[in-house]
Structures are given as C-alpha cells and as structure tokens.
XYZ file of C-alpha atoms in Angstrom:
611
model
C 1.402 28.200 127.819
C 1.801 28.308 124.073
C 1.955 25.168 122.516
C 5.388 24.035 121.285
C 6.179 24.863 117.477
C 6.610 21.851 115.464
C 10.466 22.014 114.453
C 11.252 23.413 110.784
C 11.446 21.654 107.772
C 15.033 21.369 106.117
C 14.732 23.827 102.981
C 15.332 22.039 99.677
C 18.500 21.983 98.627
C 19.421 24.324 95.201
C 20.260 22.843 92.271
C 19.808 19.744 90.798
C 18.122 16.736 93.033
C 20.764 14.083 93.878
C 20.447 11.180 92.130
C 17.827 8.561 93.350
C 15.295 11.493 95.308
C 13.971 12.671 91.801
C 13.661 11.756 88.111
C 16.682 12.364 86.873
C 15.214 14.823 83.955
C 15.853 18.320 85.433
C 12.730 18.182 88.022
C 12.910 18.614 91.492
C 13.319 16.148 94.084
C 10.081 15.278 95.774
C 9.737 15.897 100.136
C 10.255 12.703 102.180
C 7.207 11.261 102.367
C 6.258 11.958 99.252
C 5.150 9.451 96.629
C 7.737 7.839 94.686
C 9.679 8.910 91.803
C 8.896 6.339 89.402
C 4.785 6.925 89.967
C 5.499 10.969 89.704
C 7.415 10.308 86.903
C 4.435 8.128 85.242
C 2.324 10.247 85.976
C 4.043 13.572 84.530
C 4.092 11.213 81.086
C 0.640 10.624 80.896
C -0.798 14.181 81.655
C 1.934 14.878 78.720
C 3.999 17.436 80.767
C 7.099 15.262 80.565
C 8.150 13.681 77.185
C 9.689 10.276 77.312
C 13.022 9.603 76.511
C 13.723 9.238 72.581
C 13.798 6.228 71.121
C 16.312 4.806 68.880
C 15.273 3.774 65.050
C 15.212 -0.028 64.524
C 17.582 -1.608 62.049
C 17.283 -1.061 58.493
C 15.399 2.636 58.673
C 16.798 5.543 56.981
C 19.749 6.873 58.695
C 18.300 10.017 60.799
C 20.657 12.833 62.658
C 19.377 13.681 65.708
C 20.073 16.743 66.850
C 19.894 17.240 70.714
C 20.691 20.581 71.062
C 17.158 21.721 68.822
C 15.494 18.827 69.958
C 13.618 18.179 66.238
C 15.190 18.787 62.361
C 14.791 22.080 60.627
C 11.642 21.746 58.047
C 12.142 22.805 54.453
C 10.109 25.746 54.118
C 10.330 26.706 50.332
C 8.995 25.111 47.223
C 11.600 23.037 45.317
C 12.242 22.354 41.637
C 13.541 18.994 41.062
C 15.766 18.134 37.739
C 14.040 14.693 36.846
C 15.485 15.168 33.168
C 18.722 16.102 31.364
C 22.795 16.827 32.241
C 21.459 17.603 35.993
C 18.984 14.791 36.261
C 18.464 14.479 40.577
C 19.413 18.086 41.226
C 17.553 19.932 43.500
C 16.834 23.273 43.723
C 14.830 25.593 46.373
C 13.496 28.516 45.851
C 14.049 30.617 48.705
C 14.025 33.664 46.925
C 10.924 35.157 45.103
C 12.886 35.101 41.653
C 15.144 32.233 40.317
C 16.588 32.852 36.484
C 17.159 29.448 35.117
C 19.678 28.903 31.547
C 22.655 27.802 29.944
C 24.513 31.157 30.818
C 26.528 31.275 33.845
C 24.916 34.204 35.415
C 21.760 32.589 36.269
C 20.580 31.181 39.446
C 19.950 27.927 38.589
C 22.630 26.878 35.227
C 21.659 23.957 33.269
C 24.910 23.145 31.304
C 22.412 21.699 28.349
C 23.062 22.845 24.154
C 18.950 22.884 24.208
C 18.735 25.367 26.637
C 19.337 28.962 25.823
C 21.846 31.113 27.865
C 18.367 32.876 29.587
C 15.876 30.688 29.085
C 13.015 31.169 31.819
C 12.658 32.487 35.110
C 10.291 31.290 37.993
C 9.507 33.887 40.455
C 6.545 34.623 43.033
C 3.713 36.822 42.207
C 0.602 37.533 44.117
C 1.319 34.811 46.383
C 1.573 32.010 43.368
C 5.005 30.496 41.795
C 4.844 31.254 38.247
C 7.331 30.203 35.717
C 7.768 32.695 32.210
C 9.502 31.820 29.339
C 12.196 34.627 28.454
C 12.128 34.425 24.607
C 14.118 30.948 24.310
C 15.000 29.077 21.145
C 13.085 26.326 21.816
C 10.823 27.327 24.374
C 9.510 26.339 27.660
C 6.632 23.694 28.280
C 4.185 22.864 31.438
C 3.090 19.060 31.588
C 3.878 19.450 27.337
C 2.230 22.221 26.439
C 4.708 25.283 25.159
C 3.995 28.522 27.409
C 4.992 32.008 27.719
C 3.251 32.212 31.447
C 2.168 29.612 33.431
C 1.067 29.569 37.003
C 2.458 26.617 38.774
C 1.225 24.167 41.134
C 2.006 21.093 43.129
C 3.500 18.526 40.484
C 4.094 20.576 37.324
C 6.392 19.159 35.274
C 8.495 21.916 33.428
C 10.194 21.236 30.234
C 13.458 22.735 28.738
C 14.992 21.278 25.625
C 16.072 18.353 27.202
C 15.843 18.814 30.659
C 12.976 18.850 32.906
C 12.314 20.053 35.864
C 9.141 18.981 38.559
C 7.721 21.613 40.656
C 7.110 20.776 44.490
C 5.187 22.510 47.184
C 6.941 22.783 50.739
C 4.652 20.260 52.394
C 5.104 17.788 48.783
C 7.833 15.818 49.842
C 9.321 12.662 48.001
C 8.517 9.600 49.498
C 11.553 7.696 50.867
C 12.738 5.334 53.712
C 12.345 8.393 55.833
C 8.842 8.559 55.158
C 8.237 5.302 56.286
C 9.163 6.243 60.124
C 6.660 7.973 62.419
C 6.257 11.356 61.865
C 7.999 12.280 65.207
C 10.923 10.407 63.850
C 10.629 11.903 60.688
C 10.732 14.749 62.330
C 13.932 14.188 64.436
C 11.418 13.942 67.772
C 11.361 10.784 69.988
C 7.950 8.931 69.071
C 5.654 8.438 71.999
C 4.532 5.012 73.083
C 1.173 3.221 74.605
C -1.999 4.802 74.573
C -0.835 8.240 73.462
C -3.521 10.636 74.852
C -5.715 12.949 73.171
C -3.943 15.933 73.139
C -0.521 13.406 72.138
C -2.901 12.271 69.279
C -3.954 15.485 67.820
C -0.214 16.098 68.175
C 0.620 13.262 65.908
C -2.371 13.427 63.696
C -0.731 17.319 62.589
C 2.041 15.709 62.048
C 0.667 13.157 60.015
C -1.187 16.051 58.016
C 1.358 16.720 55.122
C 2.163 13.104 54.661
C -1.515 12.259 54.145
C -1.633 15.253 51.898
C 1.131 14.287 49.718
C -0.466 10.620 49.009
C -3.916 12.356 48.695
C -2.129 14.045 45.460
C -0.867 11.745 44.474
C -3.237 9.590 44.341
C -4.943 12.578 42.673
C -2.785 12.843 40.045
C -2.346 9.110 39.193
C -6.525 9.129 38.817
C -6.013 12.480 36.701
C -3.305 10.517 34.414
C -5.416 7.558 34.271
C -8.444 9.683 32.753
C -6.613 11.450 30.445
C -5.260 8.423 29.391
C -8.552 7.489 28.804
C -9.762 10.439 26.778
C -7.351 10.342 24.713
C -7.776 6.368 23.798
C -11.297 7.400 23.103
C -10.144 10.131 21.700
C -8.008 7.867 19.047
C -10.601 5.712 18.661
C -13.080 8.282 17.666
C -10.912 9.617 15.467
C -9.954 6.013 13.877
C -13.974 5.103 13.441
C -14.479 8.725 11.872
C -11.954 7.976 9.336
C -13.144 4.266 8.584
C -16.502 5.826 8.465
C -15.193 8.500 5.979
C -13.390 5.571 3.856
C -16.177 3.783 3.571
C -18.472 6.499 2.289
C -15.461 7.206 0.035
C -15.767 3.185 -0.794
C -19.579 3.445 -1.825
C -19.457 6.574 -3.875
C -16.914 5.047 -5.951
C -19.000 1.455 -5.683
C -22.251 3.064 -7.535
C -20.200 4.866 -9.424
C -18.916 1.430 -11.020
C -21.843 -0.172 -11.114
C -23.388 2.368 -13.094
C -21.274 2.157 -15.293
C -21.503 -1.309 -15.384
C -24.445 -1.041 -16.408
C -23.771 1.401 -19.081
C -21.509 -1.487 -20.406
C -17.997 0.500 -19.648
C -16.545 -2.224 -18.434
C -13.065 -1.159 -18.078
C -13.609 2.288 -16.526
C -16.081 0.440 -14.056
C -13.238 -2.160 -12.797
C -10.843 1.069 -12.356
C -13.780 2.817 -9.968
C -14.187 -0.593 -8.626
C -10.805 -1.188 -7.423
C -10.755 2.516 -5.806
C -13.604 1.459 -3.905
C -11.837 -2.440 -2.904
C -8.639 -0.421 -1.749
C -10.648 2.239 0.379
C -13.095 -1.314 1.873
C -11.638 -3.974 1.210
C -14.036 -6.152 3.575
C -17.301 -4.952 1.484
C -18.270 -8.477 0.402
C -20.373 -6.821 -2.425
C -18.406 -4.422 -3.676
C -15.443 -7.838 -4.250
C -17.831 -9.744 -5.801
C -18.478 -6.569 -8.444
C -14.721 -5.996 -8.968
C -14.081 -9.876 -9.851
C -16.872 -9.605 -12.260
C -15.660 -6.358 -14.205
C -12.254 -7.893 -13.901
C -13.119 -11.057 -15.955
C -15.262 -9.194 -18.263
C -13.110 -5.992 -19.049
C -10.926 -7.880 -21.356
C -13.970 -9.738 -23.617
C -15.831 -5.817 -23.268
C -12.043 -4.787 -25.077
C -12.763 -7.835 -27.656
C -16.063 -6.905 -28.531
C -15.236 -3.489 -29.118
C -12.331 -4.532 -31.514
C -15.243 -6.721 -33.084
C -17.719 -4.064 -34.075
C -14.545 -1.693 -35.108
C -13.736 -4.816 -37.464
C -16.738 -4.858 -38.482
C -17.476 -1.175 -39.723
C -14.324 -1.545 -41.321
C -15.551 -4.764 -43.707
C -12.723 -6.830 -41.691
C -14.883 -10.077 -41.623
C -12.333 -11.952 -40.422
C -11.085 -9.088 -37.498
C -14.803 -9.359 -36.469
C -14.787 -13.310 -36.244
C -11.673 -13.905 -34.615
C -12.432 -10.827 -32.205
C -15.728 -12.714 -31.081
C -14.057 -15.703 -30.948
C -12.386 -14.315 -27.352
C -15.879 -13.511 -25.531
C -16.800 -17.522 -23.875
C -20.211 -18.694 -24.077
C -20.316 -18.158 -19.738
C -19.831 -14.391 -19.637
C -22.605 -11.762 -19.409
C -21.535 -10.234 -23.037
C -22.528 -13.398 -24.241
C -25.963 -12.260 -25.404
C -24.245 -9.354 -27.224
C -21.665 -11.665 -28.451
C -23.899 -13.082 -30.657
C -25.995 -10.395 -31.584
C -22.973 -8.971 -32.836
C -22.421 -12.899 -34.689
C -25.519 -12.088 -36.484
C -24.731 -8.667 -37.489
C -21.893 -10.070 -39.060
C -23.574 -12.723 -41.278
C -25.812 -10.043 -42.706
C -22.997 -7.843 -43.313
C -21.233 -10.938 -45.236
C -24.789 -11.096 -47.048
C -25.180 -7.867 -48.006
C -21.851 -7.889 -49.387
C -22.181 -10.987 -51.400
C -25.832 -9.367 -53.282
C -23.793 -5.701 -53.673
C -20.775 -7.593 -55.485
C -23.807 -9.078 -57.338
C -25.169 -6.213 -58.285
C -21.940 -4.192 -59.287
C -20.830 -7.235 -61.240
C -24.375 -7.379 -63.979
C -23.760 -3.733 -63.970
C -19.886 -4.643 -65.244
C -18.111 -3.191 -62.474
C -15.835 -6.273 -61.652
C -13.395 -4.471 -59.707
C -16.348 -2.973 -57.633
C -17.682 -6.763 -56.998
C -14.522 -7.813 -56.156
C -13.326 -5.918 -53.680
C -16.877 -6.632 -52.102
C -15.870 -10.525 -51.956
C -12.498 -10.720 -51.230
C -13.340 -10.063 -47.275
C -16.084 -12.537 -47.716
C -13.989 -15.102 -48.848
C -10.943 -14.643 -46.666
C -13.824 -15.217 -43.785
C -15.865 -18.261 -45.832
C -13.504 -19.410 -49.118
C -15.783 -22.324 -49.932
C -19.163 -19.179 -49.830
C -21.159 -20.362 -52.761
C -23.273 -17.420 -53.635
C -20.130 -15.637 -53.195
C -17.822 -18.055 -55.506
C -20.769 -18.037 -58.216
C -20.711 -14.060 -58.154
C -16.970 -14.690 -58.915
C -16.991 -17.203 -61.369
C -20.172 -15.158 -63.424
C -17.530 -11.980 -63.898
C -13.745 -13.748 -63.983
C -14.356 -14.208 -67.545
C -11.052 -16.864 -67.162
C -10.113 -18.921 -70.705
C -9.947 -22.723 -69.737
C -7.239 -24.095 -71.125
C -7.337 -27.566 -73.379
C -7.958 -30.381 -71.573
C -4.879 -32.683 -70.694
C -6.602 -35.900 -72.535
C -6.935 -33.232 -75.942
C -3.721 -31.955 -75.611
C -2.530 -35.873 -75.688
C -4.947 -36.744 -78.762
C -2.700 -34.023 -80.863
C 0.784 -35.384 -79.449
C -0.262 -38.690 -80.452
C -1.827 -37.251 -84.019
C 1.797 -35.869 -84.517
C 2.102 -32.701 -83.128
C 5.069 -31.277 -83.994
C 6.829 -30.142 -80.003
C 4.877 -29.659 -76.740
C 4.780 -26.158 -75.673
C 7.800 -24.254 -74.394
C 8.126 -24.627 -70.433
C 8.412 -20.907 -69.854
C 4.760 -19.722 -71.031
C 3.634 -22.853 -69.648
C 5.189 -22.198 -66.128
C 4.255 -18.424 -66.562
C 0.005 -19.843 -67.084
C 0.497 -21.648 -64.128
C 1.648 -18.712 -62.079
C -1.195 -16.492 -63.565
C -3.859 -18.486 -62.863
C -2.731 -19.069 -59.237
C -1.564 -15.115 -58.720
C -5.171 -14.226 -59.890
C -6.937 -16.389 -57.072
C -7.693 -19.481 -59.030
C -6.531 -22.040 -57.662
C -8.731 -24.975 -59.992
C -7.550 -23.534 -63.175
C -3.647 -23.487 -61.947
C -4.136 -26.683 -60.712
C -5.438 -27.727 -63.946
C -2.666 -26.487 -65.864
C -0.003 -27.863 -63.694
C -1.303 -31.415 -64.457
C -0.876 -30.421 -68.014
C 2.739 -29.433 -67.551
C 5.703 -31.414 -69.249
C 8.526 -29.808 -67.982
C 10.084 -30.297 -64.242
C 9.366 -27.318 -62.993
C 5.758 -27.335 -63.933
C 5.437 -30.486 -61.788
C 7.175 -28.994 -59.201
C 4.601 -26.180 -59.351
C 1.990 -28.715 -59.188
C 3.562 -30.517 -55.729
C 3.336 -26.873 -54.361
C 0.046 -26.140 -55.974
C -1.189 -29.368 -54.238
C 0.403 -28.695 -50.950
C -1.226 -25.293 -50.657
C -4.728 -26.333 -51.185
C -4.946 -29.155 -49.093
C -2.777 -27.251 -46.365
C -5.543 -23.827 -47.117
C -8.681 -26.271 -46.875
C -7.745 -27.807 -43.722
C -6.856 -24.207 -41.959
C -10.416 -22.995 -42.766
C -11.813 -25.976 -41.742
C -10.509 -26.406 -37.994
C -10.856 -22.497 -38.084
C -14.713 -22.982 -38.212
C -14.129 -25.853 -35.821
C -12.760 -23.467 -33.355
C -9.493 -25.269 -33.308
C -7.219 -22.086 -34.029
C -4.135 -24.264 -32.577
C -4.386 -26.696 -35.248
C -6.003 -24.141 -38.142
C -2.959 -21.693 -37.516
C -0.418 -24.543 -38.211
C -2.124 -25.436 -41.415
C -1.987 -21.971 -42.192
C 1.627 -21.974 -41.643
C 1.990 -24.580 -44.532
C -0.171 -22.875 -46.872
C 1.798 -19.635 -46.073
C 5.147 -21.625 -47.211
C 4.020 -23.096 -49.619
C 2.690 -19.892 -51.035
C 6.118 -18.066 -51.077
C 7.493 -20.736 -53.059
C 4.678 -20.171 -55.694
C 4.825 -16.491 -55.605
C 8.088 -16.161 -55.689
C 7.587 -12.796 -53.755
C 4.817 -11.736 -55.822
C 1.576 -10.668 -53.896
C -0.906 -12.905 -55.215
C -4.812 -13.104 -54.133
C -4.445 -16.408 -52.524
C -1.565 -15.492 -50.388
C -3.344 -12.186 -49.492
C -6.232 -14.467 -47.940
C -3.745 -16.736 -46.197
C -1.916 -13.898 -44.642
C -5.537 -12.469 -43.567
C -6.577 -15.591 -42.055
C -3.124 -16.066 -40.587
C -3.381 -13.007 -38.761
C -7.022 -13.146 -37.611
C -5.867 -16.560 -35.784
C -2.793 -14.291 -34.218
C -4.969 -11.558 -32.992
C -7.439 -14.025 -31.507
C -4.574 -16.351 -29.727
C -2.862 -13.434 -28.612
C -6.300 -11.930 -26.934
C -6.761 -14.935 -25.207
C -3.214 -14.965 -23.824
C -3.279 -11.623 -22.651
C -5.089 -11.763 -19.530
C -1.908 -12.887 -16.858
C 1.394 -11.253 -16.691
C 2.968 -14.290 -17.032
C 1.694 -15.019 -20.687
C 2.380 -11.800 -22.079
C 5.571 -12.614 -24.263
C 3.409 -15.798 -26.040
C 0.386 -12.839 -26.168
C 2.955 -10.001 -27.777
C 4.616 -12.759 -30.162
C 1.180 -13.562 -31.583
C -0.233 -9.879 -32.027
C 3.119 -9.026 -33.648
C 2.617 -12.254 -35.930
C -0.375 -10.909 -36.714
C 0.702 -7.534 -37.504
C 3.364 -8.820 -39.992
C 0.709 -10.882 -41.667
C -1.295 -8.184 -42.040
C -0.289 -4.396 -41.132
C -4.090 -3.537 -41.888
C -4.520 -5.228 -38.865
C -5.971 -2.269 -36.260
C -7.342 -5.142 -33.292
C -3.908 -6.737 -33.051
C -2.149 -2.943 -33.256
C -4.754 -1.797 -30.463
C -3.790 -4.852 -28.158
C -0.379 -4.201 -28.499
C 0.263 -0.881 -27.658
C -2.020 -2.011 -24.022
C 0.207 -4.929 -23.770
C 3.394 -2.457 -24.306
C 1.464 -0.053 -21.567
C 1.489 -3.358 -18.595
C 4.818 -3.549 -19.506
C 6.357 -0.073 -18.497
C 4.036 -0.515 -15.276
C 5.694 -3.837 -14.916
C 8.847 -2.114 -15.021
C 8.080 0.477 -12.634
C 6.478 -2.383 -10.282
C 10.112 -3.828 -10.457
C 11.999 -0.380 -10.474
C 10.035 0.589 -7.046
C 11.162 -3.256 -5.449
C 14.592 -2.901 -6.708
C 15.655 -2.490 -3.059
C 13.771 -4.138 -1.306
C 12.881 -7.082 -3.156
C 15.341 -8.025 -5.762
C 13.752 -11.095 -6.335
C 11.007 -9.148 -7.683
C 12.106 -6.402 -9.168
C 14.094 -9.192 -11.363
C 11.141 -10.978 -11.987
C 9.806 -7.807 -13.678
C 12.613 -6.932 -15.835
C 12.660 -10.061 -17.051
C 8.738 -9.909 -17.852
C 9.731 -6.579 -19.929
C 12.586 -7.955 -21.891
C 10.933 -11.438 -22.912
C 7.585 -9.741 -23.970
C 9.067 -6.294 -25.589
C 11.084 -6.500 -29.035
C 14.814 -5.646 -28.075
C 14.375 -2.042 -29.595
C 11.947 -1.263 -27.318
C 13.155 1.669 -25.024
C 10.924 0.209 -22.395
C 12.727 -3.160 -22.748
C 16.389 -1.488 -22.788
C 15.726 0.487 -19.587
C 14.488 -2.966 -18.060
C 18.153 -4.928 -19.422
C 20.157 -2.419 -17.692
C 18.345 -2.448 -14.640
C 18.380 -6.253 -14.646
C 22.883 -6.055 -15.458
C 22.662 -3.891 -12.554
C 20.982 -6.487 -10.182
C 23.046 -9.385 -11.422
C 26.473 -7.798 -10.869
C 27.464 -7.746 -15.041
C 27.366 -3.544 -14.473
C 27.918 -0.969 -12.026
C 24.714 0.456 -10.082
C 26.341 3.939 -10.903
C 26.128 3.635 -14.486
C-alpha cells in the first residue's frame, strides 16, 4: 500500500508579503518555520545585498535634496570656469560643449559685460582631448597664472586673466570645498551612508568615493607647496638681484675712491673731494673712503688759498701772497707747503729790494720804485728797502722850525703865505713821505696847516698800528686801524691818489681777501665772506684772489637757490631759508639774488605764485 502523500504546501501568495511575515523592503515573505525577519534582514545587510535605510543629515550640514526617485544626485561631468574676478565675480560656467567664445559682445557664449574686455576676446575649446584657451586678437590680451598668451593648454587650477576679470579653470572631479564636502561621500552624493563595520566590498565602495575628494586636497596641497616655492625663488631671486647691485655700487664706490686718492696725492684737492663724494653717495658705510672725503673737504678750501698765493705771488702781489697764506692753519697737511711757499716769498721780497737797488745806481728811479712799492705795502718799516728809497728820492728838506723862528725873531718881514705852505704839506705826503710832511706841518702857521698836521698825525699812528697787529696776525684789530688810516687819508688827499693811500688801500684789501677766505667755508657765513671780498675789491680792483673767491661764492649761491627752488613745495621752511641766504650774500643787482626775492614774495604771500 503506497504510503500516504504528505498534504501540499499553501503556494505563496503574489504580490507583496503582508506586513509583519517579511521585511517590509520589497522582499518576499519567508515560509513558516523559517528564521525570522529581523535576522534575514541582518543578514541581507551585512552580505551587502540589501542597503539600509538612508539616514537623515544632522543639524547644521549643508542643506542636501534627496532625490528618491534616482536614488543618488546627478554628478557634474564637465570642466567649469569659475569668474573669481570682475562685473561677474562667483559666476559659473560649464563647458559642456567642446567650444565656448568668451567677450564683451553679446553673441558669445559666455558675455562678460566688462570695458576691458573686447567684444571677442578668447575662446576655450577642446582639442586632442585637452581644454585649451586662445586669445582671439584682444586689446589687451589674455593671460594664464600672469603670463600674456596667444595659446595655452589648460589644466586643473589655471587662473585666466581678462582685463579685469578672471576666470579659474576646474577639472570635473576639482570641486570647491564647501559644507557639502564635509559630509560622507555617500551623502555627498545624495546616497544613505552605511553604518558599523562596513565590509570590504562596502569599503572599497566608499574608498571610490572618497577618490576625487582626496584628489582635490592632494592639489591643492600641490599647488599651495608650488606657490610657496615660487614664492621663494623669487625672494631669492630679489635678493640676488639686490646683492648684485650693492656689489655693482660698491665697485662703482672704489673706482671712484682711488680715483680721489690719486689725485689726492697729486695735490688736486678739489677735484679729489668731488670723486670722493661720488664714491660716499654710491657707499656710504665705507669707513675709509669717509674718513678721505672729510679730509679733502677741510683741505679743498686752504688747496684754493694756496693756489691764490703762488698766483699772488708771480704777479709781485706781496701782500695777495701773505694774506692768501695767512688762511692755510698750522694743523693741515699743506702746512709744509704753506711755508715753503712763506719762504719763496721772502726771497722774492729780497730780490726785489737788491733789483730796485740796482736800477736806482744805474738812475732808473721809476724802475726802483715800482720794485719797492709792493715791498713796502707788505713790510713799510723794510730797511734795506727804505734806504734804497731814501738814496734816489732826492727830496729838499725844508728849514728847520727852530731856523725859521731865529729869522721871525731877527725881523723877518711876514711868515710865508698859507697856500704854498699847505700845498708843501700835501706834496710831501702825496709823494709817500710821510716824515718830511710831518715836518712841515709842525712848521705851519696857518689853521689849516695844523689841521693837516692833526690828520697827518692821525694817519701815521693809525698806519703803524695796522701793520703792526697785521704781522701779529690780529687782522680783526689791524683792519680797524686800517679803517682810520683810510679816513684819515681822504681827508688829506682830498681825492687825490697819493702813494700812502695806495698802500693803505693795498693792505686794506689784503686783510678783506684773507677775512673773507676764512669766512667762506659754511653757508651760513657767506654774506660776512661776500661783504669782505667785495671790500676788498673796492680797495683794490687789482685784486684777482678776492675776484676769484667771489665769483665761487656767487656760484654756491645759485646752487643755494636751486636747493631752495627744488624744496619750494615741499619744504617751505627751507626753500625760504635759501632765498634768504641768496639775497643777504648777493648785491641787490644780482640776477641770481632778484630771482631768489621773488621767489621768497611768492612764499610769504606779498605776490601771486602766478606771476
């Protein structure tokens, strides 16, 4: 007998399980007897067949549509150019078609309403499987990373420049970094994000997704290490470029250094303090080369004094020569040649003393005295020199007073009329002798003769002491004696050009020129310097040393008055300084000094700085 069939199994039912006999995600309910949903279910999760239910982003992330329909967010699949710069700064642009015309003009693809930016300015387009971007003849051209191009192949991060805009170049997988970047990439993604252990196949999953995101920071990073050394390079670059040039200065700096020194010690003073202060300017932290220029700068003026003294000196101005040497101090290096250039002078005055010798035993008295009269306007009280003078003057003594008395008291008739008398006062003292005028003065009966003699008196004793603190190297107090004797001389003269007021004038102006030298070394003593020189120019027009110095003085003044006319306006302080320098030391004629008043009205508000 067969054995009895076991009785059919109820066939599933179609369509979906009823709720509680399966998992509620589309499977199929499970036979009776089967194990239970919730272990199927766990175990369908971690084989990965059955993807767990999304989860919802936590509070705070970036807001992210989830679309359940696709089940994940359509990925950009085109390179993008970004508008970091200009009208459409935060555009963005993708290039989903192989050619994108960029420009002002309204028929492009991508319009950039920007005045820099020419109607067609540049197109980007695909070729060979690269983006390149090609600049379509603009005004002012197109530049990669700032570099002007006509063609340039683009990649990841390019930064393209037109006029005023700019424009950054990104690859499909170089996304920006923002809050959505900071989900999981499943979320990123629009995809639920899997929980607890993932397994392998889950984390290779993940790990692809991850892929781009690592790639992007790997560029980044990239890049920011690629700025950072050409950063670099181009600091060392600079600095290079700054040692090669203070290199190049200071070579500059120690041609022009041995330059001045050998002409230093050629004895060219003043061109060696000009090379001098080339070299100072181009290194001014070369110890040596300061120490050289404060050397020629002290001794350029007393080089400038000794050459007046030997030009004095060919000339037969003894007194020039003197007064000239006079300015060189006993502590600078000319010195030495200072006083060789002393005794050159005393054997000049000695020669001249035995020629006027000579010329006068041969009867040339004019000869012999133009030989002494520099001689004596240098040394008055010479005796060789006075003895050569007295041996040819050939001058008539007149009668002794105490005679002239012995016949007034015999009964002579009338003393002698006042006018000759007066007029042998005046001859003697007009020819140079002072002793006989004097003598005939004291002789004198009428009131004019003994004024004469008060005068006569005056002058010598006023002449005497001049030399005399002259030789003492007192020219303060020998220039005011000088004065006296000058006054006093005018009176007697009665603007006649007599010997003795000759040799006062000569003296007089030797003690100009050499005051005036020494005040001529600061800026701010140049009006007492140019009074002096022209004092000694009016005492003597012969006078080439005091003429020399004062055409240099009236040269610092017109660079004074450019050093003012350049501060004007910026420094008005200065600049007013300046003028001021100019008009005080120049005479009033001066077109130097006129320029300089104007400029100075002009600053002071008394005219119009359109005039």
């Amino acid at each position: 007998m067969p054995a009895a069939k076991p009785p059919p199994r109820n066939p599933a039912p179609k369509g979906p399980a009823p709720e509680g006999n399966g998992l509620g995600d589309g499977t199929e309910g499970t036979d009776p007897g089967g194990p239970p949903p919730e272990v199927l279910q766990k175990a369908r999760r971690e084989s990965g067949q059955a993807p767990p239910p999304p989860k919802a982003p936590a509070a705070g992330d970036a807001t992210l549509i989830y679309d359940k329909n696709k089940g994940r967010a359509r990925a950009a699949d085109a390179p993008r150019l970004l508008v970091t710069a200009g009208p459409r700064k935060g555009a963005e642009h993708a290039l989903a078609d192989e050619l994108t015309t960029i420009g002002r003009g309204e028929g492009n693809v991508l319009v950039i309403p920007d005045i820099s930016v020419s109607r067609q300015h540049s197109r980007v387009e695909k070729q060979e499987g690269r983006w390149v971007v090609l600049d379509q003849g603009s005004g002012n051209g197109t530049r990669v990373n700032g570099k002007p191009v006509t063609r340039y192949p683009l990649r990841h991060g390019d930064e393209i420049e037109m006029g005023d805009t700019r424009l950054k170049f990104v690859e499909p997988a170089g996304v920006l970094v923002n809050n959505a970047s900071l989900l999981s990439p499943r979320l990123a993604e629009g995809e639920p994000e899997i929980t607890g252990n993932p397994s392998p196949a889950a984390a290779r999953i993940a790990l692809k997704r991850r892929a781009p995101l690592y790639g992007t920071v790997a560029v980044a990073l990239a890049i920011v290490f690629a700025a950072g050394l050409v950063r670099r390079q181009r600091e060392l670059r600079r600095e290079a470029e700054a040692a090669a040039q203070g290199d190049e200065s200071r070579e500059f700096a120690q041609k022009r250094f041995q330059e001045g020194v050998l002409l230093l010690k050629s004895g060219k003073w003043v061109e060696a303090r000009d090379k001098l202060k080339i070299a100072a300017q181009l290194d001014p932290q070369d110890p040596e080369i300061a120490r050289y220029l404060e050397s020629a700068a002290a001794e350029a003026p007393r080089a400038q004094q000794m050459a007046a003294a030997r030009a004095a000196l060919g000339r037969k101005d003894y007194a020039g020569a003197r007064a000239a040497l006079a300015a060189v101090p006993e502590d600078s290096v000319l010195a030495e040649s200072a006083h060789e250039l002393s005794q050159q002078l005393r054997g000049a005055l000695d020669a001249a003393v035995g020629e006027a010798k000579s010329r006068a035993e041969a009867g040339d008295a004019a000869g012999a005295q133009e030989l002494l009269d520099p001689v004596l306007l240098l040394e008055p009280s010479r005796a060789d020199a006075l003895a050569v003078k007295e041996a040819f003057a050939g001058q008539r003594r007149p009668t002794p007073a105490p005679e002239r008395r012995r016949e007034r008291n015999q009964g002579a008739s009338a003393a002698p009329p006042a006018a000759p008398e007066v007029q042998a006062i005046l001859e003697a003292y007009l020819a140079g002798d002072i002793g006989a005028a004097l003598e005939r003065a004291q002789g004198a009966q009428s009131p004019r003769g003994e004024r004469l003699l008060a005068e006569l008196k005056i002058f010598d004793a006023a002449y005497k002491d001049g030399l005399a603190k002259e030789q003492a190297q007192r020219p303060a107090e020998a220039l005011r004696a000088l004065e006296q004797a000058a006054a006093a001389d005018r009176n007697l003269a009665q603007g006649k050009d007599g010997r003795l007021g000759h040799e006062v004038r000569k003296a007089l102006s030797a003690l100009h020129t050499q005051l005036g030298a020494s005040q001529a070394g600061s800026d701010e003593s140049l009006p007492q310097a140019a009074e002096h020189l022209r004092s000694a120019v009016q005492n003597d027009p012969s006078n080439d040393a005091a003429q020399s110095q004062l055409r240099q003085i009236g040269d610092r003044c017109k660079e004074i008055y450019l050093r003012g006319y350049v501060a004007k306006d910026e420094d008005v302080e200065e600049a007013r300084k300046s003028f001021k320098l100019v008009i005080a030391t120049l005479p009033s004629s001066d077109e130097t000094a006129q320029k300089a008043k104007r400029w100075l009205d002009k600053l002071d508000g008394k005219i119009s700085k359109d005039e």
